[in-house]
Amino acid sequence: MDEGCKHYWVDGFIDTPIGKIRRINTSLIARDKIDGYMVRWGINRYSFTVSPGLYAVGNPDDTAPVLVTANYKLTFDILRKELYNQNLWVIVLDTKGINVWCAAGKGTFGTNELSNRINRLQLDKVVSHRTIIVPQLGAPGVAGHEVTKNTGFKIVYGPVRAADIREFLDNGLKTTPEMREVKFSCRDRLILTPMEMIPSLKYLVIIFVLLFVLNLINPRGFDFLNTVKVSIINFIPYLGAFLIGTLFVPLLLPYIPFRSFAMKGLTLGAIWTMIYIKINGVFLFPDSQLVIAGNTLLLLSISTYLALNFTGSSTYTSLSGTLKETIVTVPIAALASIVGIGLLVASKILNFG
Amino acid sequence: MGLKYLQDVVTLKLNVDKCIGCGLCVQVCPHNVFAIKEGKANILDKNSCMECGACSKNCPVSAIDVKSGVG
């Protein structure tokens, strides 16, 4: 057992036939909440882990239920705070710091890891029963009947949400259709948006550099401060397109027409672009058809492409559907962006003519 | 929830002849695609399938086929 790894949320040890087992404190403290908030913004994301292995909650004996979870600290915290006043065992699988559903999709929360972990831990010496409770969202990675063949333990699938575990245990390990259904509430969508925005900031940087360089090339001569000022104001329509794809489409998802995410992004992007066209001069762009056409193509491409990206975070899009719209959208958006940049450059060249 | 994705693209297939009606597909599906009727699984709502693959992975008689992946 890995006693060398000290976690501040371990508050004691339980003696078992396989040695001392760490006991989990089920109350989250400020540090858990702050770390959890930061990781939603991608801060410390790849070291936010729990050491895999067996843990105790309360004072479990050999008849206590056994739960399984992933070793992403955020997942682990969401689970443990629901386990107050319970006496049970928790097996943390090594999912490389990834949540249950995503790890199951990749196979790290899977038949092999679960079977090997049960056998290596000698779980059969800790509990006298032969049932383990796996979260339902682990099912894409776990073949229950194969785990049973490998270990002798029967798999029961528990609820999707940790908040339903208490009721599930009280119900004699039965899930209701409500407990089994994955939802995608406004709050669910909102907490995902920081990690839509942050990885896509690179596109904003590219756009800003492009606008800045184009503004530097000025027939009236070089003026650094003015170039910065004009570029920042030029940038506002692009910031809008960025927020449409990464924030507003996720938030307003059920209210925007079309099933395709790309079409949802194009819809909001088109509304924003029409506003931009109306007040082109407010953003300090020259009164030029070429510039307006170039910006229009770029704004539509950005909002469409970033909205399409959100399929990767959604809880209901199929691979077949995502592939279908990606194959159509990405080449069109890429081509439109290249033409858009070409028009902005052409307008600049004509200015010198 | 009211959120529906693209229609008629899903690769989910159920071989009713192989099905033993154990109901595991009903238990693992996150979108209530299946139901057991007269001792066999039925696909109730194919368009809600997100191709996660939980059903085919857990079907003890390999009666379900779906091209699964993270979409």
Short mmCIF file of C-alpha atoms in Angstrom, two decimals:
data_model
loop_
_atom_site.label_atom_id
_atom_site.label_comp_id
_atom_site.label_asym_id
_atom_site.label_seq_id
_atom_site.Cartn_x
_atom_site.Cartn_y
_atom_site.Cartn_z
CA MET A 1 0.00 0.00 0.00
CA ASP A 2 1.11 3.49 -0.82
CA GLU A 3 1.30 5.05 2.65
CA GLY A 4 4.05 7.41 1.59
CA CYS A 5 1.61 9.49 -0.41
CA LYS A 6 -0.10 11.74 2.11
CA HIS A 7 -3.37 13.37 1.13
CA TYR A 8 -4.73 16.07 3.46
CA TRP A 9 -8.24 14.63 3.07
CA VAL A 10 -7.20 11.31 4.63
CA ASP A 11 -8.28 11.47 8.29
CA GLY A 12 -7.33 8.04 9.61
CA PHE A 13 -6.79 4.37 8.89
CA ILE A 14 -8.91 1.23 9.04
CA ASP A 15 -7.34 -2.15 9.82
CA THR A 16 -8.17 -4.88 7.32
CA PRO A 17 -6.79 -8.32 6.46
CA ILE A 18 -4.76 -6.63 3.68
CA GLY A 19 -3.32 -3.94 5.99
CA LYS A 20 -4.16 -0.39 6.92
CA ILE A 21 -6.57 1.33 4.55
CA ARG A 22 -6.78 5.14 4.36
CA ARG A 23 -10.02 6.69 5.49
CA ILE A 24 -11.50 9.61 3.53
CA ASN A 25 -12.84 12.78 5.15
CA THR A 26 -16.18 13.48 3.44
CA SER A 27 -16.26 17.23 4.16
CA LEU A 28 -14.81 19.49 1.50
CA ILE A 29 -12.73 22.38 2.78
CA ALA A 30 -12.05 25.77 1.16
CA ARG A 31 -8.91 24.41 -0.51
CA ASP A 32 -10.92 21.68 -2.31
CA LYS A 33 -13.40 24.27 -3.56
CA ILE A 34 -10.74 26.75 -4.69
CA ASP A 35 -8.69 24.04 -6.43
CA GLY A 36 -11.88 22.73 -8.04
CA TYR A 37 -12.79 26.18 -9.32
CA MET A 38 -9.32 26.78 -10.73
CA VAL A 39 -9.19 23.44 -12.50
CA ARG A 40 -12.40 24.43 -14.36
CA TRP A 41 -10.23 27.15 -15.89
CA GLY A 42 -7.51 24.64 -16.74
CA ILE A 43 -5.22 25.68 -13.87
CA ASN A 44 -3.21 22.75 -12.49
CA ARG A 45 -5.34 20.46 -14.68
CA TYR A 46 -2.82 17.69 -15.26
CA SER A 47 -1.70 17.24 -11.67
CA PHE A 48 -5.16 17.29 -10.09
CA THR A 49 -5.14 13.62 -9.15
CA VAL A 50 -5.74 11.20 -6.29
CA SER A 51 -3.49 8.18 -5.78
CA PRO A 52 -5.31 5.07 -7.03
CA GLY A 53 -6.19 2.28 -4.60
CA LEU A 54 -8.65 1.34 -1.89
CA TYR A 55 -10.11 3.87 0.57
CA ALA A 56 -12.56 3.64 3.44
CA VAL A 57 -15.48 5.93 4.28
CA GLY A 58 -16.73 5.87 7.89
CA ASN A 59 -16.19 2.48 9.53
CA PRO A 60 -16.86 -0.13 6.86
CA ASP A 61 -16.81 -3.85 7.63
CA ASP A 62 -16.69 -6.88 5.33
CA THR A 63 -20.37 -6.43 4.36
CA ALA A 64 -20.03 -2.76 3.35
CA PRO A 65 -20.71 -1.77 -0.29
CA VAL A 66 -17.80 -1.12 -2.65
CA LEU A 67 -17.91 1.90 -4.98
CA VAL A 68 -15.55 2.57 -7.88
CA THR A 69 -14.42 5.95 -9.16
CA ALA A 70 -11.76 7.75 -11.22
CA ASN A 71 -8.61 9.43 -9.89
CA TYR A 72 -9.48 12.93 -11.10
CA LYS A 73 -9.60 14.98 -7.87
CA LEU A 74 -12.67 16.93 -9.04
CA THR A 75 -14.57 13.65 -9.64
CA PHE A 76 -13.34 12.25 -6.34
CA ASP A 77 -14.50 15.37 -4.42
CA ILE A 78 -17.95 15.32 -6.04
CA LEU A 79 -18.27 11.70 -4.90
CA ARG A 80 -16.84 11.95 -1.38
CA LYS A 81 -18.96 14.92 -0.33
CA GLU A 82 -22.05 12.75 -0.99
CA LEU A 83 -20.75 9.95 1.26
CA TYR A 84 -21.14 11.58 4.69
CA ASN A 85 -22.44 9.22 7.39
CA GLN A 86 -21.91 6.22 5.10
CA ASN A 87 -19.79 3.17 5.83
CA LEU A 88 -18.34 1.82 2.62
CA TRP A 89 -15.28 1.15 0.50
CA VAL A 90 -14.14 3.19 -2.49
CA ILE A 91 -11.79 1.88 -5.18
CA VAL A 92 -10.04 4.67 -7.07
CA LEU A 93 -8.93 3.51 -10.52
CA ASP A 94 -5.92 4.98 -12.28
CA THR A 95 -7.58 6.97 -15.06
CA LYS A 96 -4.62 9.37 -15.45
CA GLY A 97 -6.55 12.19 -13.79
CA ILE A 98 -9.50 11.97 -16.20
CA ASN A 99 -13.18 11.83 -15.14
CA VAL A 100 -15.17 8.58 -15.27
CA TRP A 101 -17.08 9.18 -18.52
CA CYS A 102 -14.19 10.50 -20.60
CA ALA A 103 -11.84 7.84 -19.21
CA ALA A 104 -14.43 5.14 -20.01
CA GLY A 105 -14.62 6.47 -23.58
CA LYS A 106 -10.84 6.19 -23.87
CA GLY A 107 -10.80 2.80 -22.10
CA THR A 108 -8.63 3.80 -19.11
CA PHE A 109 -11.67 3.45 -16.85
CA GLY A 110 -12.06 -0.03 -18.23
CA THR A 111 -12.36 -3.78 -17.85
CA ASN A 112 -8.59 -4.34 -17.53
CA GLU A 113 -7.84 -1.60 -15.02
CA LEU A 114 -10.85 -2.57 -12.87
CA SER A 115 -10.13 -6.34 -13.00
CA ASN A 116 -6.43 -5.91 -12.27
CA ARG A 117 -7.10 -3.45 -9.46
CA ILE A 118 -9.62 -5.78 -7.75
CA ASN A 119 -7.24 -8.74 -8.00
CA ARG A 120 -4.12 -6.83 -6.99
CA LEU A 121 -5.86 -5.26 -3.97
CA GLN A 122 -7.15 -8.69 -2.92
CA LEU A 123 -10.58 -7.17 -2.46
CA ASP A 124 -11.95 -10.67 -1.81
CA LYS A 125 -10.11 -10.57 1.56
CA VAL A 126 -11.59 -7.19 2.52
CA VAL A 127 -15.25 -7.93 1.81
CA SER A 128 -17.22 -11.14 2.17
CA HIS A 129 -19.76 -10.26 -0.55
CA ARG A 130 -18.98 -10.27 -4.31
CA THR A 131 -20.65 -7.12 -5.66
CA ILE A 132 -19.07 -3.85 -6.74
CA ILE A 133 -20.89 -0.68 -7.70
CA VAL A 134 -19.56 1.02 -10.83
CA PRO A 135 -20.87 4.43 -11.91
CA GLN A 136 -23.13 4.06 -14.95
CA LEU A 137 -20.96 6.44 -16.97
CA GLY A 138 -18.10 3.94 -16.58
CA ALA A 139 -20.08 1.42 -18.66
CA PRO A 140 -18.63 2.47 -22.07
CA GLY A 141 -15.26 1.18 -20.79
CA VAL A 142 -16.29 -1.69 -18.57
CA ALA A 143 -17.73 -5.00 -19.77
CA GLY A 144 -19.41 -6.17 -16.57
CA HIS A 145 -19.55 -9.84 -17.54
CA GLU A 146 -15.81 -9.86 -18.32
CA VAL A 147 -14.92 -8.29 -14.96
CA THR A 148 -16.99 -11.02 -13.30
CA LYS A 149 -15.09 -13.67 -15.28
CA ASN A 150 -11.74 -12.09 -14.29
CA THR A 151 -12.44 -11.42 -10.61
CA GLY A 152 -15.56 -13.23 -9.38
CA PHE A 153 -17.15 -9.86 -8.56
CA LYS A 154 -20.53 -8.98 -10.01
CA ILE A 155 -20.93 -5.45 -11.39
CA VAL A 156 -23.94 -3.34 -10.48
CA TYR A 157 -24.22 -0.02 -12.29
CA GLY A 158 -24.97 2.88 -9.98
CA PRO A 159 -26.48 6.27 -10.80
CA VAL A 160 -25.01 8.84 -13.21
CA ARG A 161 -24.81 11.52 -10.51
CA ALA A 162 -23.04 11.08 -7.16
CA ALA A 163 -25.90 13.03 -5.56
CA ASP A 164 -28.19 10.01 -6.16
CA ILE A 165 -25.92 7.44 -4.48
CA ARG A 166 -27.58 7.67 -1.08
CA GLU A 167 -31.01 6.95 -2.59
CA PHE A 168 -29.52 4.19 -4.77
CA LEU A 169 -28.02 2.47 -1.71
CA ASP A 170 -31.29 2.87 0.23
CA ASN A 171 -33.21 1.39 -2.75
CA GLY A 172 -31.26 -1.86 -2.55
CA LEU A 173 -28.89 -0.96 -5.41
CA LYS A 174 -31.62 -0.08 -7.91
CA THR A 175 -31.42 2.92 -10.24
CA THR A 176 -34.51 4.74 -11.47
CA PRO A 177 -34.82 5.92 -15.11
CA GLU A 178 -34.28 9.45 -13.73
CA MET A 179 -30.97 8.42 -12.10
CA ARG A 180 -29.80 6.85 -15.37
CA GLU A 181 -30.42 9.81 -17.64
CA VAL A 182 -27.64 12.23 -18.52
CA LYS A 183 -28.82 15.81 -18.66
CA PHE A 184 -27.20 18.97 -19.93
CA SER A 185 -28.60 21.79 -17.83
CA CYS A 186 -27.73 25.46 -18.18
CA ARG A 187 -25.40 25.11 -15.18
CA ASP A 188 -23.78 21.98 -16.68
CA ARG A 189 -23.09 23.94 -19.85
CA LEU A 190 -21.90 27.08 -18.09
CA ILE A 191 -19.19 25.32 -16.04
CA LEU A 192 -17.73 23.95 -19.28
CA THR A 193 -17.36 27.34 -20.99
CA PRO A 194 -14.01 28.41 -19.46
CA MET A 195 -12.38 25.40 -21.08
CA GLU A 196 -14.07 26.32 -24.36
CA MET A 197 -12.60 29.81 -24.18
CA ILE A 198 -9.07 29.21 -22.90
CA PRO A 199 -7.86 26.68 -25.49
CA SER A 200 -9.33 28.91 -28.25
CA LEU A 201 -7.61 32.12 -27.11
CA LYS A 202 -4.88 31.33 -29.64
CA TYR A 203 -7.26 32.23 -32.47
CA LEU A 204 -7.87 35.63 -30.88
CA VAL A 205 -4.12 36.22 -30.65
CA ILE A 206 -3.71 35.37 -34.34
CA ILE A 207 -6.54 37.74 -35.28
CA PHE A 208 -5.12 40.57 -33.18
CA VAL A 209 -1.66 40.17 -34.71
CA LEU A 210 -3.22 40.16 -38.19
CA LEU A 211 -5.22 43.34 -37.49
CA PHE A 212 -2.16 45.00 -35.93
CA VAL A 213 0.14 44.19 -38.84
CA LEU A 214 -2.45 45.39 -41.37
CA ASN A 215 -2.86 48.64 -39.40
CA LEU A 216 0.93 49.13 -39.21
CA ILE A 217 1.05 49.27 -42.98
CA ASN A 218 -0.36 52.74 -43.29
CA PRO A 219 0.15 55.06 -46.29
CA ARG A 220 0.04 58.01 -43.89
CA GLY A 221 3.14 56.78 -42.11
CA PHE A 222 4.05 54.97 -38.90
CA ASP A 223 2.15 55.74 -35.68
CA PHE A 224 2.53 53.05 -33.04
CA LEU A 225 0.05 54.30 -30.42
CA ASN A 226 -2.63 54.96 -32.98
CA THR A 227 -2.05 51.51 -34.50
CA VAL A 228 -2.58 49.88 -31.08
CA LYS A 229 -5.74 51.93 -30.48
CA VAL A 230 -7.27 51.18 -33.90
CA SER A 231 -6.35 47.48 -33.63
CA ILE A 232 -8.03 47.13 -30.22
CA ILE A 233 -11.24 48.71 -31.52
CA ASN A 234 -11.06 46.65 -34.74
CA PHE A 235 -10.78 43.63 -32.48
CA ILE A 236 -14.17 44.08 -30.74
CA PRO A 237 -16.28 42.37 -33.45
CA TYR A 238 -13.86 39.42 -33.29
CA LEU A 239 -14.15 39.22 -29.51
CA GLY A 240 -17.92 39.04 -30.07
CA ALA A 241 -17.59 36.16 -32.55
CA PHE A 242 -15.29 34.36 -30.12
CA LEU A 243 -17.78 34.73 -27.25
CA ILE A 244 -20.62 33.52 -29.51
CA GLY A 245 -18.81 30.27 -30.23
CA THR A 246 -17.38 29.61 -26.77
CA LEU A 247 -19.98 31.11 -24.42
CA PHE A 248 -23.29 32.08 -26.00
CA VAL A 249 -23.89 28.98 -28.12
CA PRO A 250 -23.18 26.70 -25.11
CA LEU A 251 -25.42 28.78 -22.83
CA LEU A 252 -28.30 29.27 -25.27
CA LEU A 253 -27.96 25.79 -26.84
CA PRO A 254 -31.61 24.63 -26.54
CA TYR A 255 -32.98 27.99 -27.70
CA ILE A 256 -31.01 28.42 -30.93
CA PRO A 257 -32.64 26.86 -34.01
CA PHE A 258 -31.00 23.90 -35.84
CA ARG A 259 -29.66 20.64 -34.42
CA SER A 260 -26.21 21.06 -35.95
CA PHE A 261 -23.81 22.92 -33.65
CA ALA A 262 -22.14 24.55 -36.65
CA MET A 263 -25.53 25.92 -37.78
CA LYS A 264 -26.21 27.21 -34.26
CA GLY A 265 -22.89 29.06 -34.36
CA LEU A 266 -23.58 30.36 -37.88
CA THR A 267 -27.03 31.61 -36.78
CA LEU A 268 -25.77 33.70 -33.87
CA GLY A 269 -22.67 34.64 -35.88
CA ALA A 270 -24.85 35.97 -38.73
CA ILE A 271 -26.86 38.16 -36.33
CA TRP A 272 -23.66 39.58 -34.84
CA THR A 273 -22.11 40.07 -38.28
CA MET A 274 -25.17 42.00 -39.49
CA ILE A 275 -24.80 44.32 -36.49
CA TYR A 276 -21.11 44.73 -37.33
CA ILE A 277 -21.88 45.57 -40.98
CA LYS A 278 -24.40 48.23 -39.91
CA ILE A 279 -21.86 49.98 -37.69
CA ASN A 280 -18.61 49.09 -39.46
CA GLY A 281 -17.25 52.62 -38.96
CA VAL A 282 -17.74 52.51 -35.16
CA PHE A 283 -15.05 49.82 -35.05
CA LEU A 284 -12.68 52.17 -36.99
CA PHE A 285 -12.63 50.01 -40.11
CA PRO A 286 -12.33 51.91 -43.42
CA ASP A 287 -15.55 52.30 -45.41
CA SER A 288 -14.55 49.62 -47.90
CA GLN A 289 -16.62 46.79 -49.41
CA LEU A 290 -13.51 44.60 -49.45
CA VAL A 291 -12.86 45.12 -45.72
CA ILE A 292 -16.50 44.48 -44.82
CA ALA A 293 -16.58 41.31 -46.95
CA GLY A 294 -13.30 40.10 -45.46
CA ASN A 295 -14.43 40.70 -41.87
CA THR A 296 -17.80 39.07 -42.58
CA LEU A 297 -16.17 35.85 -43.81
CA LEU A 298 -13.82 35.75 -40.81
CA LEU A 299 -16.49 36.51 -38.21
CA LEU A 300 -18.85 33.85 -39.57
CA SER A 301 -16.04 31.27 -39.75
CA ILE A 302 -14.93 31.89 -36.17
CA SER A 303 -18.38 31.70 -34.59
CA THR A 304 -19.29 28.60 -36.63
CA TYR A 305 -16.07 26.73 -35.99
CA LEU A 306 -15.95 27.47 -32.24
CA ALA A 307 -19.60 26.43 -31.82
CA LEU A 308 -18.84 23.16 -33.62
CA ASN A 309 -16.02 22.59 -31.11
CA PHE A 310 -18.57 22.43 -28.31
CA THR A 311 -19.84 19.05 -29.60
CA GLY A 312 -16.75 17.63 -27.88
CA SER A 313 -18.05 18.76 -24.48
CA SER A 314 -21.74 18.06 -24.99
CA THR A 315 -23.44 15.06 -23.41
CA TYR A 316 -25.68 14.02 -26.28
CA THR A 317 -23.84 14.30 -29.62
CA SER A 318 -22.97 11.10 -31.49
CA LEU A 319 -19.65 10.47 -33.21
CA SER A 320 -21.45 9.87 -36.53
CA GLY A 321 -23.29 13.18 -36.29
CA THR A 322 -20.21 15.13 -35.23
CA LEU A 323 -18.16 13.65 -38.07
CA LYS A 324 -20.91 14.52 -40.53
CA GLU A 325 -20.98 18.19 -39.64
CA THR A 326 -17.22 18.49 -39.13
CA ILE A 327 -16.44 17.13 -42.60
CA VAL A 328 -18.69 19.78 -44.14
CA THR A 329 -17.95 22.71 -41.83
CA VAL A 330 -14.19 22.70 -41.34
CA PRO A 331 -13.15 22.94 -45.04
CA ILE A 332 -15.74 25.68 -45.67
CA ALA A 333 -14.70 27.66 -42.57
CA ALA A 334 -11.01 27.26 -43.45
CA LEU A 335 -11.56 28.40 -47.04
CA ALA A 336 -13.75 31.33 -45.93
CA SER A 337 -11.05 32.41 -43.45
CA ILE A 338 -8.32 32.33 -46.10
CA VAL A 339 -10.47 34.31 -48.55
CA GLY A 340 -11.40 36.72 -45.74
CA ILE A 341 -7.76 37.39 -44.87
CA GLY A 342 -7.01 37.71 -48.61
CA LEU A 343 -9.70 40.41 -48.95
CA LEU A 344 -8.31 42.39 -45.99
CA VAL A 345 -4.80 42.20 -47.47
CA ALA A 346 -6.09 43.11 -50.96
CA SER A 347 -7.85 46.17 -49.58
CA LYS A 348 -4.60 47.25 -47.93
CA ILE A 349 -2.66 46.82 -51.19
CA LEU A 350 -5.29 48.81 -53.13
CA ASN A 351 -4.97 51.61 -50.56
CA PHE A 352 -1.38 52.07 -51.67
CA GLY A 353 -2.32 52.03 -55.35
CA MET B 1 -34.45 18.26 -21.97
CA GLY B 2 -35.39 19.14 -25.54
CA LEU B 3 -31.86 18.79 -26.86
CA LYS B 4 -31.79 16.62 -29.97
CA TYR B 5 -28.84 16.09 -32.26
CA LEU B 6 -28.67 15.29 -36.00
CA GLN B 7 -31.24 12.70 -37.06
CA ASP B 8 -30.73 9.42 -38.97
CA VAL B 9 -26.96 9.26 -38.58
CA VAL B 10 -26.61 6.85 -35.66
CA THR B 11 -24.98 3.44 -36.28
CA LEU B 12 -26.77 1.58 -33.45
CA LYS B 13 -28.02 -1.91 -34.42
CA LEU B 14 -29.78 -4.50 -32.28
CA ASN B 15 -29.97 -8.17 -33.19
CA VAL B 16 -33.28 -9.16 -31.56
CA ASP B 17 -32.72 -12.88 -32.28
CA LYS B 18 -29.57 -12.92 -30.13
CA CYS B 19 -31.10 -10.80 -27.34
CA ILE B 20 -31.79 -12.65 -24.07
CA GLY B 21 -33.69 -9.74 -22.50
CA CYS B 22 -31.29 -9.26 -19.58
CA GLY B 23 -31.88 -5.51 -19.57
CA LEU B 24 -28.27 -4.40 -19.14
CA CYS B 25 -28.58 -2.10 -22.15
CA VAL B 26 -31.50 -0.36 -20.44
CA GLN B 27 -29.42 0.06 -17.29
CA VAL B 28 -26.30 1.53 -18.92
CA CYS B 29 -27.86 3.79 -21.58
CA PRO B 30 -27.54 7.48 -20.61
CA HIS B 31 -30.37 8.55 -22.93
CA ASN B 32 -33.06 5.90 -22.32
CA VAL B 33 -32.77 4.56 -25.87
CA PHE B 34 -33.81 1.00 -24.91
CA ALA B 35 -36.75 -0.69 -23.23
CA ILE B 36 -37.51 -4.36 -22.57
CA LYS B 37 -40.77 -5.50 -24.15
CA GLU B 38 -41.99 -9.09 -24.05
CA GLY B 39 -38.63 -10.36 -22.86
CA LYS B 40 -36.55 -8.63 -25.56
CA ALA B 41 -34.75 -5.33 -25.85
CA ASN B 42 -36.30 -2.73 -28.14
CA ILE B 43 -34.79 0.45 -29.55
CA LEU B 44 -37.30 3.12 -28.54
CA ASP B 45 -35.50 6.26 -29.60
CA LYS B 46 -32.59 5.64 -31.93
CA ASN B 47 -32.00 9.33 -32.66
CA SER B 48 -31.21 9.99 -28.99
CA CYS B 49 -28.29 7.54 -29.13
CA MET B 50 -24.90 9.25 -28.69
CA GLU B 51 -22.91 6.15 -29.65
CA CYS B 52 -21.10 5.94 -26.30
CA GLY B 53 -20.94 2.17 -26.70
CA ALA B 54 -21.97 1.28 -23.13
CA CYS B 55 -24.75 -1.05 -24.35
CA SER B 56 -22.68 -3.05 -26.82
CA LYS B 57 -19.77 -3.28 -24.36
CA ASN B 58 -22.03 -4.72 -21.67
CA CYS B 59 -24.25 -6.95 -23.79
CA PRO B 60 -23.33 -10.48 -22.66
CA VAL B 61 -24.44 -12.03 -25.98
CA SER B 62 -23.04 -9.36 -28.35
CA ALA B 63 -26.48 -8.53 -29.71
CA ILE B 64 -25.76 -4.81 -30.03
CA ASP B 65 -23.49 -3.20 -32.56
CA VAL B 66 -22.60 0.48 -32.60
CA LYS B 67 -19.67 2.36 -34.07
CA SER B 68 -18.78 4.03 -30.81
CA GLY B 69 -16.50 6.90 -30.07
CA VAL B 70 -16.33 10.25 -28.36
CA GLY B 71 -18.38 12.76 -30.37
#
